PDB file of C-alpha atoms in Angstrom:
ATOM      1  CA  MET A   1     171.282 122.070  92.763  1.00  0.00           C
ATOM      2  CA  GLY A   2     174.106 119.888  94.581  1.00  0.00           C
ATOM      3  CA  ASN A   3     174.066 121.540  97.796  1.00  0.00           C
ATOM      4  CA  LYS A   4     173.712 119.609  99.965  1.00  0.00           C
ATOM      5  CA  SER A   5     172.895 122.190 103.037  1.00  0.00           C
ATOM      6  CA  TRP A   6     170.189 124.010 100.995  1.00  0.00           C
ATOM      7  CA  THR A   7     167.525 121.214 102.243  1.00  0.00           C
ATOM      8  CA  THR A   8     166.737 120.569 106.101  1.00  0.00           C
ATOM      9  CA  PRO A   9     165.576 116.780 106.195  1.00  0.00           C
ATOM     10  CA  GLY A  10     162.508 116.140 108.102  1.00  0.00           C
ATOM     11  CA  ALA A  11     161.779 120.118 108.710  1.00  0.00           C
ATOM     12  CA  SER A  12     158.306 121.409 107.323  1.00  0.00           C
ATOM     13  CA  ARG A  13     157.596 123.376 104.220  1.00  0.00           C
ATOM     14  CA  ASP A  14     157.515 126.850 106.041  1.00  0.00           C
ATOM     15  CA  ALA A  15     160.440 126.286 107.841  1.00  0.00           C
ATOM     16  CA  GLN A  16     162.304 124.990 104.617  1.00  0.00           C
ATOM     17  CA  ARG A  17     161.585 128.059 102.747  1.00  0.00           C
ATOM     18  CA  GLU A  18     162.505 130.408 105.775  1.00  0.00           C
ATOM     19  CA  GLY A  19     165.789 128.485 106.008  1.00  0.00           C
ATOM     20  CA  LYS A  20     166.316 128.705 102.176  1.00  0.00           C
ATOM     21  CA  ARG A  21     165.534 132.516 102.681  1.00  0.00           C
ATOM     22  CA  ARG A  22     168.002 133.077 105.566  1.00  0.00           C
ATOM     23  CA  ALA A  23     170.804 131.533 103.713  1.00  0.00           C
ATOM     24  CA  VAL A  24     170.301 133.830 100.876  1.00  0.00           C
ATOM     25  CA  LEU A  25     170.413 136.611 102.815  1.00  0.00           C
ATOM     26  CA  GLN A  26     173.221 135.210 104.870  1.00  0.00           C
ATOM     27  CA  ALA A  27     175.379 135.037 101.382  1.00  0.00           C
ATOM     28  CA  GLY A  28     174.293 138.293 100.287  1.00  0.00           C
ATOM     29  CA  ALA A  29     175.320 139.989 103.835  1.00  0.00           C
ATOM     30  CA  ARG A  30     178.722 138.555 103.556  1.00  0.00           C
ATOM     31  CA  LEU A  31     179.540 139.687  99.497  1.00  0.00           C
ATOM     32  CA  PHE A  32     177.983 142.772 100.397  1.00  0.00           C
ATOM     33  CA  ASN A  33     180.312 143.210 103.414  1.00  0.00           C
ATOM     34  CA  ASP A  34     183.632 141.801 101.729  1.00  0.00           C
ATOM     35  CA  GLN A  35     183.216 143.605  98.300  1.00  0.00           C
ATOM     36  CA  GLY A  36     180.577 146.444  98.314  1.00  0.00           C
ATOM     37  CA  TYR A  37     176.665 146.280  97.873  1.00  0.00           C
ATOM     38  CA  GLU A  38     176.766 147.977  93.881  1.00  0.00           C
ATOM     39  CA  GLN A  39     180.146 145.409  93.313  1.00  0.00           C
ATOM     40  CA  THR A  40     177.714 142.345  94.334  1.00  0.00           C
ATOM     41  CA  SER A  41     175.264 140.218  91.625  1.00  0.00           C
ATOM     42  CA  LEU A  42     172.376 138.114  92.129  1.00  0.00           C
ATOM     43  CA  GLU A  43     174.613 135.715  89.929  1.00  0.00           C
ATOM     44  CA  GLU A  44     177.381 135.849  92.540  1.00  0.00           C
ATOM     45  CA  ILE A  45     175.290 135.104  95.870  1.00  0.00           C
ATOM     46  CA  ALA A  46     173.491 132.164  94.224  1.00  0.00           C
ATOM     47  CA  THR A  47     176.698 130.713  92.904  1.00  0.00           C
ATOM     48  CA  ALA A  48     177.757 130.958  96.827  1.00  0.00           C
ATOM     49  CA  LEU A  49     174.792 128.905  97.495  1.00  0.00           C
ATOM     50  CA  ASN A  50     175.796 126.881  94.463  1.00  0.00           C
ATOM     51  CA  ILE A  51     172.067 127.844  93.205  1.00  0.00           C
ATOM     52  CA  THR A  52     171.096 129.042  90.163  1.00  0.00           C
ATOM     53  CA  LYS A  53     169.498 133.037  89.750  1.00  0.00           C
ATOM     54  CA  ARG A  54     166.371 132.100  89.128  1.00  0.00           C
ATOM     55  CA  THR A  55     166.120 129.766  92.520  1.00  0.00           C
ATOM     56  CA  ILE A  56     166.846 132.994  94.558  1.00  0.00           C
ATOM     57  CA  TYR A  57     163.795 134.590  93.034  1.00  0.00           C
ATOM     58  CA  TYR A  58     161.510 132.160  95.035  1.00  0.00           C
ATOM     59  CA  TYR A  59     162.945 133.881  98.453  1.00  0.00           C
ATOM     60  CA  VAL A  60     163.433 137.209  97.470  1.00  0.00           C
ATOM     61  CA  ASP A  61     162.175 140.002  94.689  1.00  0.00           C
ATOM     62  CA  SER A  62     165.719 142.112  94.526  1.00  0.00           C
ATOM     63  CA  LYS A  63     168.921 142.512  95.587  1.00  0.00           C
ATOM     64  CA  GLU A  64     167.606 145.241  97.952  1.00  0.00           C
ATOM     65  CA  ASP A  65     165.178 143.084  99.501  1.00  0.00           C
ATOM     66  CA  ILE A  66     168.098 141.325 100.183  1.00  0.00           C
ATOM     67  CA  LEU A  67     170.152 143.813 101.867  1.00  0.00           C
ATOM     68  CA  PHE A  68     166.725 145.403 103.710  1.00  0.00           C
ATOM     69  CA  GLY A  69     166.402 141.745 104.937  1.00  0.00           C
ATOM     70  CA  CYS A  70     169.564 141.604 106.173  1.00  0.00           C
ATOM     71  CA  HIS A  71     168.989 144.799 107.854  1.00  0.00           C
ATOM     72  CA  LEU A  72     165.803 143.273 109.455  1.00  0.00           C
ATOM     73  CA  LEU A  73     167.190 140.052 110.897  1.00  0.00           C
ATOM     74  CA  GLY A  74     170.147 142.183 112.100  1.00  0.00           C
ATOM     75  CA  LEU A  75     167.453 144.738 114.201  1.00  0.00           C
ATOM     76  CA  GLU A  76     165.611 141.667 115.473  1.00  0.00           C
ATOM     77  CA  PHE A  77     168.937 140.327 117.290  1.00  0.00           C
ATOM     78  CA  LEU A  78     169.533 143.881 118.209  1.00  0.00           C
ATOM     79  CA  GLY A  79     166.271 143.877 120.067  1.00  0.00           C
ATOM     80  CA  GLU A  80     166.997 141.695 122.454  1.00  0.00           C
ATOM     81  CA  THR A  81     169.647 143.503 123.620  1.00  0.00           C
ATOM     82  CA  MET A  82     167.870 146.517 123.862  1.00  0.00           C
ATOM     83  CA  ALA A  83     165.128 144.673 125.994  1.00  0.00           C
ATOM     84  CA  GLN A  84     167.909 143.714 128.273  1.00  0.00           C
ATOM     85  CA  SER A  85     168.881 147.056 128.731  1.00  0.00           C
ATOM     86  CA  GLN A  86     165.795 148.135 129.457  1.00  0.00           C
ATOM     87  CA  ASP A  87     165.735 146.510 132.860  1.00  0.00           C
ATOM     88  CA  GLN A  88     164.819 148.788 135.448  1.00  0.00           C
ATOM     89  CA  SER A  89     166.354 146.288 138.445  1.00  0.00           C
ATOM     90  CA  LEU A  90     169.844 146.256 137.043  1.00  0.00           C
ATOM     91  CA  PRO A  91     171.958 149.653 137.904  1.00  0.00           C
ATOM     92  CA  VAL A  92     172.406 152.002 135.146  1.00  0.00           C
ATOM     93  CA  MET A  93     175.855 151.425 134.613  1.00  0.00           C
ATOM     94  CA  GLU A  94     175.146 147.648 133.506  1.00  0.00           C
ATOM     95  CA  ARG A  95     172.538 148.414 131.056  1.00  0.00           C
ATOM     96  CA  ILE A  96     175.013 150.561 129.659  1.00  0.00           C
ATOM     97  CA  ALA A  97     177.505 147.761 129.814  1.00  0.00           C
ATOM     98  CA  LEU A  98     174.573 145.439 128.279  1.00  0.00           C
ATOM     99  CA  LEU A  99     174.033 147.785 125.248  1.00  0.00           C
ATOM    100  CA  ILE A 100     177.254 148.359 124.112  1.00  0.00           C
ATOM    101  CA  ARG A 101     178.361 144.946 124.557  1.00  0.00           C
ATOM    102  CA  GLY A 102     175.038 143.594 122.669  1.00  0.00           C
ATOM    103  CA  TYR A 103     175.906 146.358 120.001  1.00  0.00           C
ATOM    104  CA  CYS A 104     179.395 145.109 119.407  1.00  0.00           C
ATOM    105  CA  ALA A 105     178.411 141.404 119.219  1.00  0.00           C
ATOM    106  CA  TRP A 106     176.058 142.313 116.806  1.00  0.00           C
ATOM    107  CA  VAL A 107     177.749 144.725 114.337  1.00  0.00           C
ATOM    108  CA  SER A 108     180.420 142.440 114.324  1.00  0.00           C
ATOM    109  CA  THR A 109     178.460 140.025 112.623  1.00  0.00           C
ATOM    110  CA  ASP A 110     177.709 139.624 108.747  1.00  0.00           C
ATOM    111  CA  PHE A 111     174.108 141.058 109.099  1.00  0.00           C
ATOM    112  CA  GLY A 112     174.909 143.871 111.803  1.00  0.00           C
ATOM    113  CA  ALA A 113     177.805 144.699 109.775  1.00  0.00           C
ATOM    114  CA  THR A 114     175.697 145.374 106.516  1.00  0.00           C
ATOM    115  CA  ILE A 115     174.038 148.629 108.436  1.00  0.00           C
ATOM    116  CA  ALA A 116     177.472 149.734 109.094  1.00  0.00           C
ATOM    117  CA  MET A 117     179.155 149.322 105.984  1.00  0.00           C
ATOM    118  CA  VAL A 118     176.434 149.707 103.381  1.00  0.00           C
ATOM    119  CA  ARG A 119     175.095 153.072 102.206  1.00  0.00           C
ATOM    120  CA  GLU A 120     171.519 153.580 103.611  1.00  0.00           C
ATOM    121  CA  GLN A 121     171.041 155.291 100.071  1.00  0.00           C
ATOM    122  CA  SER A 122     170.976 151.582  98.506  1.00  0.00           C
ATOM    123  CA  LEU A 123     167.676 151.362  99.746  1.00  0.00           C
ATOM    124  CA  SER A 124     164.571 152.827  98.732  1.00  0.00           C
ATOM    125  CA  ALA A 125     163.271 155.727 100.044  1.00  0.00           C
ATOM    126  CA  ASP A 126     160.247 154.016 102.552  1.00  0.00           C
ATOM    127  CA  ARG A 127     163.074 151.620 103.453  1.00  0.00           C
ATOM    128  CA  ARG A 128     165.568 154.063 104.265  1.00  0.00           C
ATOM    129  CA  THR A 129     163.153 155.889 106.748  1.00  0.00           C
ATOM    130  CA  ALA A 130     162.275 152.863 108.480  1.00  0.00           C
ATOM    131  CA  LEU A 131     165.971 151.966 108.503  1.00  0.00           C
ATOM    132  CA  ARG A 132     166.903 155.331 110.225  1.00  0.00           C
ATOM    133  CA  ALA A 133     163.680 155.035 112.656  1.00  0.00           C
ATOM    134  CA  SER A 134     164.801 151.540 114.172  1.00  0.00           C
ATOM    135  CA  LYS A 135     168.825 153.082 114.412  1.00  0.00           C
ATOM    136  CA  ALA A 136     167.379 155.714 116.375  1.00  0.00           C
ATOM    137  CA  GLU A 137     165.491 154.074 118.922  1.00  0.00           C
ATOM    138  CA  VAL A 138     168.913 152.482 120.076  1.00  0.00           C
ATOM    139  CA  ASP A 139     170.907 155.664 119.812  1.00  0.00           C
ATOM    140  CA  PHE A 140     167.604 157.238 121.970  1.00  0.00           C
ATOM    141  CA  GLN A 141     168.277 153.944 124.567  1.00  0.00           C
ATOM    142  CA  LEU A 142     172.087 154.979 125.203  1.00  0.00           C
ATOM    143  CA  ARG A 143     171.283 158.527 125.431  1.00  0.00           C
ATOM    144  CA  SER A 144     168.541 158.017 127.899  1.00  0.00           C
ATOM    145  CA  LEU A 145     170.368 155.335 129.982  1.00  0.00           C
ATOM    146  CA  ILE A 146     173.490 158.029 129.844  1.00  0.00           C
ATOM    147  CA  SER A 147     170.826 160.518 131.011  1.00  0.00           C
ATOM    148  CA  GLU A 148     169.905 158.166 133.829  1.00  0.00           C
ATOM    149  CA  GLY A 149     173.797 158.163 135.250  1.00  0.00           C
ATOM    150  CA  ILE A 150     173.976 161.515 135.135  1.00  0.00           C
ATOM    151  CA  ALA A 151     170.832 162.807 137.136  1.00  0.00           C
ATOM    152  CA  GLU A 152     171.502 159.729 139.826  1.00  0.00           C
ATOM    153  CA  SER A 153     174.952 160.851 140.193  1.00  0.00           C
ATOM    154  CA  SER A 154     176.664 157.623 138.952  1.00  0.00           C
ATOM    155  CA  LEU A 155     178.317 159.226 135.667  1.00  0.00           C
ATOM    156  CA  ARG A 156     179.531 162.675 135.466  1.00  0.00           C
ATOM    157  CA  PRO A 157     177.519 165.671 133.358  1.00  0.00           C
ATOM    158  CA  CYS A 158     177.759 165.559 130.106  1.00  0.00           C
ATOM    159  CA  ASP A 159     175.378 165.978 126.620  1.00  0.00           C
ATOM    160  CA  PRO A 160     174.063 162.529 125.720  1.00  0.00           C
ATOM    161  CA  ARG A 161     174.143 163.242 122.317  1.00  0.00           C
ATOM    162  CA  LEU A 162     177.789 163.350 121.644  1.00  0.00           C
ATOM    163  CA  VAL A 163     178.521 160.592 123.954  1.00  0.00           C
ATOM    164  CA  ALA A 164     176.255 158.217 122.298  1.00  0.00           C
ATOM    165  CA  ALA A 165     177.364 159.812 118.583  1.00  0.00           C
ATOM    166  CA  VAL A 166     181.152 158.903 119.858  1.00  0.00           C
ATOM    167  CA  VAL A 167     180.450 155.416 121.177  1.00  0.00           C
ATOM    168  CA  PHE A 168     178.322 154.266 117.929  1.00  0.00           C
ATOM    169  CA  GLY A 169     180.896 155.792 115.770  1.00  0.00           C
ATOM    170  CA  ALA A 170     183.420 153.601 117.630  1.00  0.00           C
ATOM    171  CA  LEU A 171     181.048 150.546 117.318  1.00  0.00           C
ATOM    172  CA  ASN A 172     180.255 151.360 113.629  1.00  0.00           C
ATOM    173  CA  TRP A 173     183.591 151.646 112.901  1.00  0.00           C
ATOM    174  CA  ILE A 174     184.664 147.899 113.619  1.00  0.00           C
ATOM    175  CA  PRO A 175     183.521 146.070 110.957  1.00  0.00           C
ATOM    176  CA  HIS A 176     185.672 148.339 108.327  1.00  0.00           C
ATOM    177  CA  TRP A 177     188.331 147.220 110.232  1.00  0.00           C
ATOM    178  CA  ASN A 178     188.118 144.279 111.468  1.00  0.00           C
ATOM    179  CA  ARG A 179     187.090 142.044 109.179  1.00  0.00           C
ATOM    180  CA  VAL A 180     190.384 140.225 108.803  1.00  0.00           C
ATOM    181  CA  GLU A 181     192.570 136.958 109.009  1.00  0.00           C
ATOM    182  CA  ASN A 182     192.643 137.192 112.495  1.00  0.00           C
ATOM    183  CA  PRO A 183     190.316 139.768 113.815  1.00  0.00           C
ATOM    184  CA  VAL A 184     190.189 140.537 117.632  1.00  0.00           C
ATOM    185  CA  PRO A 185     187.705 138.862 119.523  1.00  0.00           C
ATOM    186  CA  GLN A 186     184.641 140.993 119.808  1.00  0.00           C
ATOM    187  CA  GLU A 187     184.287 140.529 123.635  1.00  0.00           C
ATOM    188  CA  ASP A 188     187.684 142.314 123.877  1.00  0.00           C
ATOM    189  CA  ILE A 189     186.777 145.214 121.622  1.00  0.00           C
ATOM    190  CA  ALA A 190     183.821 145.474 124.215  1.00  0.00           C
ATOM    191  CA  GLU A 191     185.767 145.665 127.515  1.00  0.00           C
ATOM    192  CA  GLN A 192     188.268 148.113 126.169  1.00  0.00           C
ATOM    193  CA  TYR A 193     185.100 150.257 124.646  1.00  0.00           C
ATOM    194  CA  LEU A 194     183.820 150.247 127.866  1.00  0.00           C
ATOM    195  CA  GLN A 195     187.063 150.821 129.785  1.00  0.00           C
ATOM    196  CA  LEU A 196     187.464 153.947 127.765  1.00  0.00           C
ATOM    197  CA  VAL A 197     183.526 155.079 128.002  1.00  0.00           C
ATOM    198  CA  PHE A 198     183.628 154.704 131.562  1.00  0.00           C
ATOM    199  CA  GLN A 199     186.978 156.085 132.182  1.00  0.00           C
ATOM    200  CA  GLY A 200     185.852 159.524 130.838  1.00  0.00           C
ATOM    201  CA  MET A 201     182.366 159.538 132.546  1.00  0.00           C
ATOM    202  CA  VAL A 202     182.515 157.756 136.145  1.00  0.00           C
ATOM    203  CA  PRO A 203     183.389 160.731 138.428  1.00  0.00           C
ATOM    204  CA  ALA A 204     186.533 160.256 140.507  1.00  0.00           C
ATOM    205  CA  GLN A 205     186.553 159.028 143.828  1.00  0.00           C
ATOM    206  CA  SER A 206     187.045 161.254 146.736  1.00  0.00           C
TER     207      SER A 206
END
């Protein structure tokens, strides 16, 4: 193959296979985000990895399989953020900040950006339904946190659905404008967004 990074010395067969499959997904995600899902071929993904198209089929069944695999890996990362934001021992404001920071970090990765940049219609009906259900969980989590903040008076009364729509709309737009030569660090983006969100939602001090 001529690709030294394709094989990890000393790794088990299962670990080798999983590593290679992840490499296929990573290459696919990067190309999907850079040039579009429809415009990317399996041949281009194989070329990016310095392997043959035939080799790719050992690890995925199709281009759609790569796209859905990217989404699953991205959501796996986001699941850790979701778990942290459900920690009842933390103040609700801190949990909201954890969720927004984590989502910002996630959508700034190749895997996370695929959900924001690639149309759901590129997936089959069953996979599209599964993806929407996972995204709805994140939306529901933020709405719940906002509702909790309103109930304890740490946030102003508002419609949690509208606030969540504004927050995720802004976050999902990040890969559309920040995939440039000198991107704004995602940490800086998250802090700026948090300032805007909380300035509009935290009650004025009397």
